[in-house]
Amino acid sequence: MKNISGAEAVIWSLINEGVDILFGYPGGAIMPVYDELYKFEDKINHILVRHEQGATHAAQGYARTSGKVGVAIATSGPGATNLVTGIADAQIDSTPMVCITGQVASYLLGSDAFQETDIIGISTPVTKWNYQITKASEIAEIFAKAFYIAKSGRPGPVLIDITKDAQFEILEKFEYNKCKQIRSYVSVPLINEKYLTSAANLINNAQKPFIVWGQGVILGNAENEFLNFINKSGIPAAWTILGLSAISTDHPLNVGMLGMHGNYGPNKLTNECDLLIAIGMRFDDRVTGDLKTYAKQAKVIHFEIDPAEINKNVKVDVPVLGNVKKTLKKILPLIKKKSHKNWVSKFRKLNDIEFNKVIDKEYNKKDGGISMAEVIKSVNNNTNGESILVTDVGQHQMVACRYTKFNLSKSNITSGGLGTMGFALPAAFGAKIGDKKREVIAVIGDGGFQMTIQELGTIYQNNTAVKIIILNNNFLGMVRQWQQLFFEKRYASTEMINPDFVAISKGYFIEASKVDKRKDLDSGIKKMLKHDGPYLLEVVIEKEENVFPMVPSGSSVADIRLE
Ligand SMILES: Cc1ncc(C[n+]2csc(CCOP(=O)(O)OP(=O)(O)O)c2C)c(N)n1
């Protein structure tokens, strides 16, 4: 290709990477690229969000359901800084994303020019890699590297900042070669057979082995290998919030959720197992509770792609580094077929206690205000476990993840590591574009919904058929719960006087209704699901419901409380 502008080179780089959708917002420093997007609209669809944060979360939702790299684009200065929350979210949740930002012309750099901000400096701690392009000749190589880095090994966000003069500059020659490796970056560590053998020996000799799995199983497309591994080994397995949906909720060896609001059995028995097998997870503090008392009695095997995770939080006896799809496949012939019947039933017995004390009361509630669990029950009853759940952050997130039934992988999209309120609405929109065939249901608190409420405009403009459930308790519920339990009920700035959500939705021309009585809940959910196109359902829930079980912050997982 000859005599094309840097801006056109950006478009051809994206086309070469198979990108056909961008989420973004224009402005002065990125206008040459937008001008090319106008000309190339038959090849790349640009979705205009209402705030750049929405572009990043939409790109994240898209990446998680499609398995591709999500791409967000913005202008310099405030456009770029508005991306930062989503970038940090993608970094901690290992989401493959490329962000493109415009920048002032190279000769203005450092002069405090209009809308100049050092986005490279700002984004360095929250990106897997970033780079500022000041010459059009760099574009092909840098884009190729950016996509390779974003999706290879442990995925993550990359930011490319392009000065305006580089976008205008005419390139005599443009040639695009996809990146296959980078000398200074080992994306996937080599598998060490010795550790595989040691891991298999520990697994074959353990009396009370326990698997804790995370998103690595999903990111590595290793769901089948994982299933084969647990089916053959007969080992009970529990999930982190990002690992959820990798295997079916009803699998007999799926013993539930780990961590602060996880299930009773897996939390308690973490401190009783003799072998802890961590697979594609990073021992987040919300999962481990107090590290000094976490699984001290157990040997630990860690299947992991990122060497930096080994021994980071929990001391590991056998690190099995590598792509989990390959390591699980390789270990399968080395392990014996077993069933750990008595051990598995211990999990079930403890989870039964939780059922009687917590679940039954919430899920099958009969009087008082509507519980969050009842809403999820109605969703479960009307969707066959095949829809995609997108949650925001707070009580509703914990409840939705605890109770939703899943039969398919890549079905749970949430902000796990950063806990970003405002994530769900744009992420749901992106998730639906990433997998158009499946129903996408966003469950959002009244607080978080108002953080990115303006993305209703994006949903309307694109007629994206997401179903939005607002669980309205007129509180910043999760913070209120902590105030109740740990700050003697001093509800400092957590009560919310909310707008009329139905009117707002209708103002954006999105059909909406409100349910505040139990008898109308199921028909409300049915109506929402039946509706062709986007729909918002506000459900007024019990005002001061608490999420249990709970491992109090800083406590041992074994001190999980049911009330
Ligand atoms: C951007 C951001 N600000 C603040 C918080 C702290 N925070 C965590 S949960 C929560 C309350 C969320 O309230 P709501 O969205 O109504 O959901 P609920 O807990 O009631 O289900 C807050 C304020 C956060 N996670 N993210």
XYZ file of C-alpha atoms and ligand atoms in Angstrom:
589
model
C 0.000 0.000 0.000
C 1.344 3.444 -0.941
C 0.767 7.078 0.020
C -1.718 6.581 2.800
C -2.030 8.750 5.922
C -1.103 7.587 9.385
C -4.806 7.674 10.227
C -5.603 5.318 7.359
C -2.704 3.116 8.454
C -4.416 2.838 11.853
C -7.575 1.588 10.117
C -5.689 -0.931 7.999
C -3.836 -2.151 11.072
C -7.167 -2.790 12.796
C -8.566 -4.530 9.723
C -5.466 -6.732 9.585
C -6.098 -7.717 13.199
C -9.661 -8.743 12.349
C -11.207 -5.850 14.272
C -14.667 -4.999 13.018
C -15.993 -3.061 15.986
C -14.688 -0.125 18.016
C -16.207 1.567 21.048
C -15.298 5.208 21.364
C -15.840 8.923 21.520
C -14.297 11.521 19.199
C -12.422 14.751 19.859
C -9.808 17.064 18.344
C -6.666 14.982 18.703
C -8.172 11.821 17.180
C -10.180 13.469 14.378
C -8.038 12.230 11.481
C -8.711 8.616 12.570
C -12.434 9.339 12.912
C -12.395 10.807 9.410
C -11.031 7.486 8.134
C -13.602 5.564 10.188
C -16.255 7.476 8.284
C -14.779 6.263 4.995
C -14.333 2.692 6.206
C -17.710 2.264 7.875
C -18.439 -0.804 5.756
C -15.423 -2.564 7.323
C -15.371 -1.250 10.893
C -18.406 -0.396 12.955
C -17.761 2.411 15.426
C -20.121 2.531 18.376
C -20.476 5.984 19.862
C -20.713 5.644 23.640
C -21.809 8.463 25.932
C -18.697 8.592 28.128
C -15.251 7.114 27.443
C -15.457 4.920 30.554
C -18.388 3.251 28.817
C -16.164 2.503 25.813
C -13.691 0.560 27.947
C -16.329 -1.457 29.784
C -18.139 -2.176 26.523
C -14.829 -3.347 25.031
C -14.315 -5.544 28.114
C -17.784 -7.073 27.872
C -17.225 -7.655 24.170
C -13.836 -9.295 24.787
C -15.184 -11.606 27.466
C -18.079 -12.996 25.462
C -16.430 -13.033 22.021
C -12.968 -14.195 23.132
C -11.483 -11.472 20.902
C -9.563 -8.309 21.785
C -11.879 -5.394 22.648
C -10.910 -2.024 21.195
C -11.708 1.415 22.664
C -10.777 4.760 21.148
C -10.783 8.296 22.555
C -9.278 11.713 22.164
C -6.419 13.181 24.186
C -6.663 14.823 27.623
C -10.051 14.206 29.265
C -10.991 11.579 26.686
C -7.892 9.606 27.562
C -8.195 10.035 31.329
C -11.842 8.906 31.171
C -10.537 5.556 29.905
C -8.341 4.942 32.926
C -10.871 3.218 35.219
C -11.756 0.701 32.514
C -8.100 0.090 31.733
C -7.327 -0.575 35.395
C -10.333 -2.892 35.513
C -9.128 -4.806 32.450
C -5.623 -5.056 33.887
C -6.667 -6.626 37.183
C -9.220 -8.909 35.473
C -6.825 -9.935 32.648
C -9.083 -8.739 29.841
C -7.544 -8.384 26.369
C -8.111 -4.796 25.254
C -6.392 -2.257 23.029
C -7.074 1.418 23.745
C -6.187 4.042 21.170
C -5.869 7.662 22.232
C -5.183 10.761 20.163
C -2.439 13.055 21.384
C -1.404 16.626 20.641
C 1.084 17.070 17.797
C 4.576 15.860 18.604
C 6.071 19.357 18.420
C 3.636 20.453 21.177
C 4.411 17.580 23.549
C 5.433 18.872 26.966
C 4.111 22.391 26.332
C 0.818 22.028 28.263
C -0.966 22.287 24.939
C -4.760 22.249 24.836
C -5.985 18.802 25.968
C -2.478 17.512 26.452
C -2.125 14.958 29.197
C 0.603 12.420 29.802
C -1.572 9.355 29.280
C 1.499 7.177 28.874
C 2.651 8.174 32.359
C -0.850 7.861 33.806
C -1.593 4.468 32.277
C 1.808 2.829 32.818
C 0.897 1.116 36.121
C -2.423 -0.181 34.760
C -1.481 -1.438 31.311
C 0.309 -4.569 30.177
C 2.145 -2.321 27.705
C 1.785 1.185 26.338
C 3.489 3.228 23.639
C 3.346 6.715 22.159
C 3.541 6.868 18.362
C 4.988 10.119 16.993
C 5.744 8.957 13.431
C 3.375 7.271 10.992
C 6.092 4.800 10.061
C 5.760 3.218 13.538
C 2.053 2.430 13.231
C 2.113 -1.034 11.647
C 4.743 -2.473 13.961
C 3.286 -0.962 17.131
C -0.287 -2.085 16.379
C 0.925 -5.592 15.607
C 2.806 -5.700 18.903
C -0.126 -4.195 20.801
C -2.577 -6.877 19.679
C -0.053 -9.641 20.281
C 0.674 -8.423 23.814
C -3.005 -7.818 24.674
C -4.101 -11.348 23.774
C -1.065 -13.558 24.316
C -0.205 -15.334 27.553
C -2.094 -13.737 30.394
C -4.200 -11.184 28.510
C -4.420 -7.524 29.469
C -4.922 -3.966 28.272
C -2.513 -2.114 25.997
C -2.665 1.599 25.235
C -1.403 3.254 22.051
C -1.193 7.049 22.083
C -0.816 8.643 18.612
C 0.169 12.234 18.073
C -2.011 14.200 15.673
C 0.845 14.904 13.247
C 1.556 11.160 12.986
C -2.103 10.685 11.988
C -1.801 13.281 9.222
C 1.638 12.212 7.989
C 1.677 10.510 4.574
C 3.408 7.155 4.482
C 5.124 6.220 1.286
C 4.747 2.553 2.061
C 2.502 0.590 4.438
C 2.941 -3.100 5.060
C 1.357 -5.027 7.948
C 2.849 -8.164 9.455
C 1.154 -9.748 12.446
C 3.420 -10.134 15.453
C 4.193 -13.733 16.439
C 6.763 -13.170 19.165
C 8.696 -10.491 20.970
C 12.242 -11.257 22.030
C 12.011 -9.667 25.468
C 8.576 -11.104 26.319
C 7.846 -14.742 27.043
C 4.067 -14.933 26.783
C 3.657 -18.552 27.877
C 6.283 -20.250 30.046
C 7.631 -23.629 28.977
C 6.051 -26.622 30.669
C 8.354 -28.379 33.113
C 7.525 -32.110 33.005
C 9.144 -32.673 36.396
C 6.553 -30.480 38.082
C 3.744 -32.226 36.216
C 4.929 -35.556 37.645
C 5.252 -34.130 41.162
C 1.771 -32.611 40.888
C 0.315 -35.932 39.709
C 1.964 -37.746 42.637
C 0.480 -35.320 45.137
C -2.940 -35.620 43.488
C -2.840 -39.428 43.438
C -1.879 -39.657 47.112
C -4.109 -36.962 48.582
C -6.984 -37.974 50.845
C -8.741 -34.595 50.866
C -7.770 -32.758 47.682
C -9.617 -29.578 46.787
C -9.618 -27.587 43.527
C -10.016 -23.823 43.465
C -10.382 -22.486 39.967
C -10.471 -19.038 38.423
C -10.857 -17.217 35.163
C -7.683 -18.766 33.736
C -9.764 -21.806 32.801
C -12.049 -19.609 30.685
C -9.330 -17.359 29.260
C -7.335 -20.458 28.291
C -10.383 -22.054 26.608
C -9.635 -25.009 28.854
C -13.180 -25.831 29.960
C -13.131 -29.341 28.445
C -9.691 -30.185 29.800
C -10.792 -28.919 33.205
C -13.937 -31.019 33.088
C -11.928 -34.117 32.157
C -9.548 -33.397 35.010
C -12.206 -33.119 37.691
C -14.255 -35.999 36.317
C -11.273 -38.360 36.379
C -9.770 -37.181 39.670
C -13.160 -36.970 41.441
C -11.945 -33.879 43.294
C -14.451 -31.302 44.565
C -13.958 -27.902 42.954
C -14.938 -24.356 43.906
C -14.829 -21.159 41.894
C -13.704 -17.573 42.224
C -16.184 -15.003 40.958
C -14.345 -14.756 37.630
C -14.096 -18.531 37.232
C -17.872 -18.848 37.466
C -19.589 -20.514 34.495
C -16.502 -22.459 33.324
C -18.443 -25.610 34.209
C -22.124 -26.106 34.842
C -23.476 -24.964 38.212
C -25.095 -28.360 38.652
C -21.979 -30.467 38.062
C -21.812 -32.892 41.014
C -18.242 -31.849 41.835
C -18.965 -28.125 41.678
C -19.146 -27.262 45.363
C -19.720 -23.534 45.010
C -18.210 -20.132 45.408
C -15.072 -19.175 47.313
C -14.415 -16.074 49.300
C -16.016 -13.317 51.304
C -19.612 -14.047 50.249
C -18.967 -17.533 48.940
C -20.506 -20.784 50.073
C -20.072 -22.296 53.506
C -18.569 -25.664 52.504
C -15.705 -24.537 50.262
C -14.656 -21.738 52.633
C -14.667 -23.918 55.754
C -12.994 -26.882 54.105
C -10.219 -24.805 52.567
C -8.698 -25.094 56.007
C -9.213 -28.864 56.153
C -8.049 -30.110 52.751
C -4.661 -31.808 52.515
C -4.014 -30.645 48.948
C -5.109 -27.348 47.424
C -5.010 -27.332 43.623
C -5.291 -23.770 42.334
C -6.073 -23.492 38.632
C -5.868 -20.176 36.779
C -6.567 -18.047 39.828
C -4.512 -15.513 41.743
C -5.377 -15.890 45.437
C -7.090 -12.510 45.695
C -7.574 -11.354 49.294
C -11.353 -11.544 48.874
C -10.842 -15.271 48.236
C -8.192 -16.059 50.834
C -9.218 -13.907 53.793
C -6.390 -13.810 56.331
C -3.352 -15.288 54.574
C -1.683 -16.256 57.859
C -4.417 -18.804 58.454
C -5.176 -19.762 54.831
C -4.898 -23.478 54.037
C -1.772 -23.820 56.206
C -2.292 -27.584 56.595
C -2.321 -28.213 52.827
C 0.267 -28.771 50.141
C -0.384 -26.361 47.271
C -0.211 -26.970 43.512
C -0.652 -23.912 41.299
C -1.518 -24.262 37.588
C -0.742 -20.795 36.229
C 0.318 -18.988 33.064
C 1.902 -15.982 34.786
C 5.096 -16.767 36.750
C 4.596 -13.534 38.750
C 1.591 -15.152 40.448
C 3.591 -18.069 41.845
C 4.308 -17.533 45.557
C 2.881 -13.995 45.315
C 0.276 -14.443 48.047
C 0.333 -18.139 48.922
C 3.434 -20.311 49.150
C 3.290 -22.973 46.467
C 4.789 -26.480 46.707
C 4.457 -27.386 43.032
C 4.156 -24.655 40.395
C 2.750 -25.998 37.123
C 3.503 -23.156 34.771
C 2.117 -23.043 31.267
C -1.056 -22.722 29.282
C -3.680 -24.441 31.423
C -5.288 -26.085 28.396
C -1.995 -27.867 27.745
C -0.946 -28.581 31.334
C -4.343 -30.067 32.233
C -4.259 -32.200 29.106
C -0.766 -33.425 29.920
C -1.507 -34.292 33.529
C -4.668 -36.256 32.729
C -2.934 -39.575 31.855
C -0.745 -39.252 34.958
C -3.601 -39.128 37.445
C -5.610 -42.075 38.736
C -9.347 -42.345 38.331
C -10.807 -41.799 41.774
C -13.874 -40.774 43.646
C -13.641 -38.920 46.946
C -17.185 -39.693 48.018
C -16.948 -39.031 51.746
C -14.891 -35.924 51.259
C -17.310 -34.516 48.660
C -20.250 -35.238 50.939
C -18.615 -33.106 53.646
C -18.932 -30.100 51.310
C -22.537 -31.011 50.605
C -23.354 -31.303 54.302
C -21.922 -27.887 55.085
C -23.668 -26.372 52.073
C -26.910 -27.924 53.352
C -26.466 -26.037 56.615
C -26.103 -22.868 54.536
C -29.208 -23.828 52.575
C -31.295 -24.105 55.722
C -29.949 -21.014 57.420
C -29.569 -18.663 54.448
C -30.486 -19.851 50.963
C -33.930 -21.265 51.608
C -34.987 -18.103 53.448
C -33.807 -15.819 50.647
C -34.495 -17.897 47.561
C -37.877 -19.164 48.664
C -38.963 -16.097 50.610
C -42.700 -15.798 51.142
C -43.353 -12.548 52.957
C -41.886 -9.085 53.522
C -40.070 -7.200 50.789
C -38.785 -8.959 47.660
C -35.305 -10.460 48.174
C -32.527 -10.204 45.586
C -32.365 -14.004 45.454
C -36.024 -14.268 44.465
C -35.368 -12.086 41.450
C -32.519 -14.367 40.372
C -34.736 -17.396 40.982
C -37.293 -15.986 38.592
C -34.553 -15.327 36.004
C -33.311 -18.917 36.441
C -36.812 -20.296 36.004
C -37.256 -18.410 32.758
C -33.874 -18.819 31.030
C -32.543 -22.479 31.108
C -29.151 -21.374 32.418
C -28.117 -20.294 28.955
C -28.121 -16.530 29.230
C -25.172 -14.256 29.949
C -25.224 -12.524 33.320
C -23.565 -9.125 33.645
C -23.364 -7.678 37.123
C -22.289 -4.402 38.619
C -20.673 -4.152 42.052
C -22.286 -4.549 45.431
C -24.785 -6.809 47.164
C -26.703 -7.600 43.982
C -23.435 -8.802 42.387
C -22.754 -11.283 45.170
C -26.333 -12.537 45.191
C -26.598 -12.803 41.403
C -23.319 -14.713 41.181
C -24.232 -16.991 44.078
C -27.656 -17.927 42.734
C -27.586 -17.786 38.937
C -27.558 -21.194 37.246
C -25.119 -21.568 34.365
C -24.869 -24.267 31.740
C -22.510 -22.501 29.331
C -19.060 -20.961 29.733
C -18.261 -17.259 29.186
C -21.594 -16.440 30.775
C -20.606 -14.395 33.800
C -19.282 -10.906 33.164
C -18.426 -8.872 36.233
C -15.830 -6.482 37.580
C -14.029 -8.870 39.916
C -10.674 -7.365 40.857
C -11.311 -3.638 40.719
C -14.962 -3.766 41.781
C -15.930 -0.907 39.485
C -19.418 0.469 40.032
C -20.800 1.567 36.665
C -19.286 -1.453 34.898
C -22.436 -3.414 34.154
C -24.517 -1.271 31.812
C -21.799 -0.639 29.192
C -20.292 -4.113 29.706
C -23.707 -5.686 29.040
C -23.981 -3.708 25.870
C -20.518 -4.891 24.733
C -21.254 -8.465 25.846
C -24.366 -8.579 23.655
C -22.395 -7.353 20.653
C -19.756 -10.003 21.398
C -22.353 -12.780 21.411
C -25.513 -11.658 19.652
C -27.252 -15.022 19.808
C -27.467 -15.215 23.565
C -29.698 -13.362 25.973
C -27.735 -10.818 28.022
C -29.172 -9.912 31.403
C -27.595 -7.105 33.405
C -28.298 -7.073 37.134
C -27.393 -3.687 38.574
C -27.801 -1.825 41.869
C -29.514 1.551 41.965
C -26.190 3.192 42.886
C -23.958 1.662 40.202
C -26.616 2.136 37.528
C -26.416 5.880 38.037
C -22.666 5.890 37.471
C -23.004 5.060 33.749
C -26.744 5.631 33.274
C -26.071 7.696 30.151
C -25.121 4.522 28.242
C -28.862 3.928 27.874
C -28.372 6.341 24.975
C -25.835 3.999 23.346
C -28.184 1.059 23.863
C -31.057 2.960 22.304
C -29.058 4.252 19.342
C -27.875 0.730 18.494
C -31.085 -1.041 19.502
C -28.994 -3.522 21.478
C -31.337 -6.042 23.047
C -29.951 -6.153 26.574
C -32.274 -6.771 29.484
C -31.538 -4.559 32.469
C -32.726 -5.400 35.961
C -32.259 -2.667 38.562
C -32.358 -4.094 42.074
C -33.444 -0.977 43.878
C -32.960 -0.881 47.650
C -32.570 2.907 47.743
C -29.200 2.345 49.366
C -25.577 1.848 48.464
C -26.390 -1.576 49.807
C -23.010 -3.191 50.262
C -21.570 -0.196 52.087
C -24.732 0.044 54.183
C -24.275 -3.624 55.142
C -20.745 -2.915 56.371
C -21.982 0.157 58.252
C -24.611 -2.000 59.909
C -22.227 -4.773 60.842
C -19.010 -2.922 61.596
C -19.913 0.755 62.184
C -22.870 0.372 64.560
C -25.468 1.249 61.934
C -24.129 4.719 61.260
C -25.435 4.997 57.713
C -23.145 7.767 56.551
C -24.113 8.861 53.043
C -25.449 5.553 51.833
C -29.168 6.225 51.581
C -30.182 7.286 48.097
C -33.120 9.276 46.904
C -33.483 7.882 43.432
C -35.027 9.209 40.259
C -37.888 7.508 38.441
C -35.841 4.842 36.636
C -38.759 3.818 34.428
C -39.298 7.408 33.291
C -35.582 7.806 32.604
C -35.488 4.616 30.566
C -38.549 5.706 28.627
C -36.877 9.068 28.118
C -34.216 7.118 26.239
C -37.023 5.317 24.340
C -36.252 2.029 26.079
C -39.314 0.081 27.258
C -39.448 -0.233 31.020
C -41.588 -1.271 33.950
C -41.439 -1.473 37.719
C -42.263 -4.310 40.096
C -42.686 -3.819 43.812
C -44.876 -6.763 44.757
C -43.883 -10.422 44.918
C -46.958 -11.513 42.986
C -45.889 -9.399 39.979
C -42.243 -10.476 39.910
C -42.406 -13.522 37.653
C -44.728 -11.897 35.138
C -42.444 -8.833 35.146
C -39.400 -10.988 34.321
C -41.364 -12.865 31.638
C -42.499 -9.612 30.053
C -38.930 -8.310 30.036
C -37.584 -11.481 28.406
C -40.355 -11.578 25.835
C -39.767 -8.023 24.749
C -38.049 -7.691 21.398
C -35.238 -5.190 22.028
C -33.737 -3.583 25.112
C -35.825 -3.471 28.269
C -35.409 -2.126 31.791
C -37.094 -3.703 34.781
C -36.861 -1.950 38.115
C -37.481 -4.255 41.055
C -37.990 -2.613 44.418
C -36.342 -4.937 46.911
C -36.122 -5.249 50.684
C -34.370 -2.102 51.854
C -31.991 -3.509 54.446
C -31.216 -7.045 53.324
C -27.744 -8.379 54.122
C -25.642 -10.760 52.060
C -24.595 -13.886 53.931
C -22.515 -15.991 54.363
C -19.723 -13.542 55.037
C -16.067 -13.852 55.901
C -15.438 -10.616 57.818
C -12.625 -8.608 56.264
C -9.236 -9.844 57.519
C -10.674 -13.012 59.115
C -9.853 -16.594 58.306
C -12.005 -18.259 55.616
C -12.909 -20.879 58.208
C -14.556 -18.142 60.301
C -17.235 -17.669 57.654
C -20.503 -16.599 59.281
C -24.006 -17.554 58.319
C -25.685 -14.698 60.150
C -16.606 3.453 41.436
C -16.858 2.914 42.795
N -17.078 3.735 43.842
C -17.320 3.237 45.076
C -17.332 1.898 45.298
C -17.580 1.341 46.699
N -18.801 0.527 46.747
C -18.789 -0.819 46.663
S -20.290 -1.489 46.667
C -21.027 -0.011 46.836
C -22.523 0.111 46.938
C -23.191 -0.242 45.676
O -24.538 0.144 45.773
P -25.579 -0.278 44.662
O -25.026 -0.015 43.313
O -26.876 0.346 44.959
O -25.644 -1.863 44.812
P -26.102 -2.756 46.075
O -24.893 -2.974 46.938
O -27.179 -2.015 46.800
O -26.583 -4.024 45.467
C -20.075 1.019 46.889
C -20.382 2.453 47.057
C -17.073 1.074 44.185
N -17.020 -0.264 44.292
N -16.868 1.596 42.958
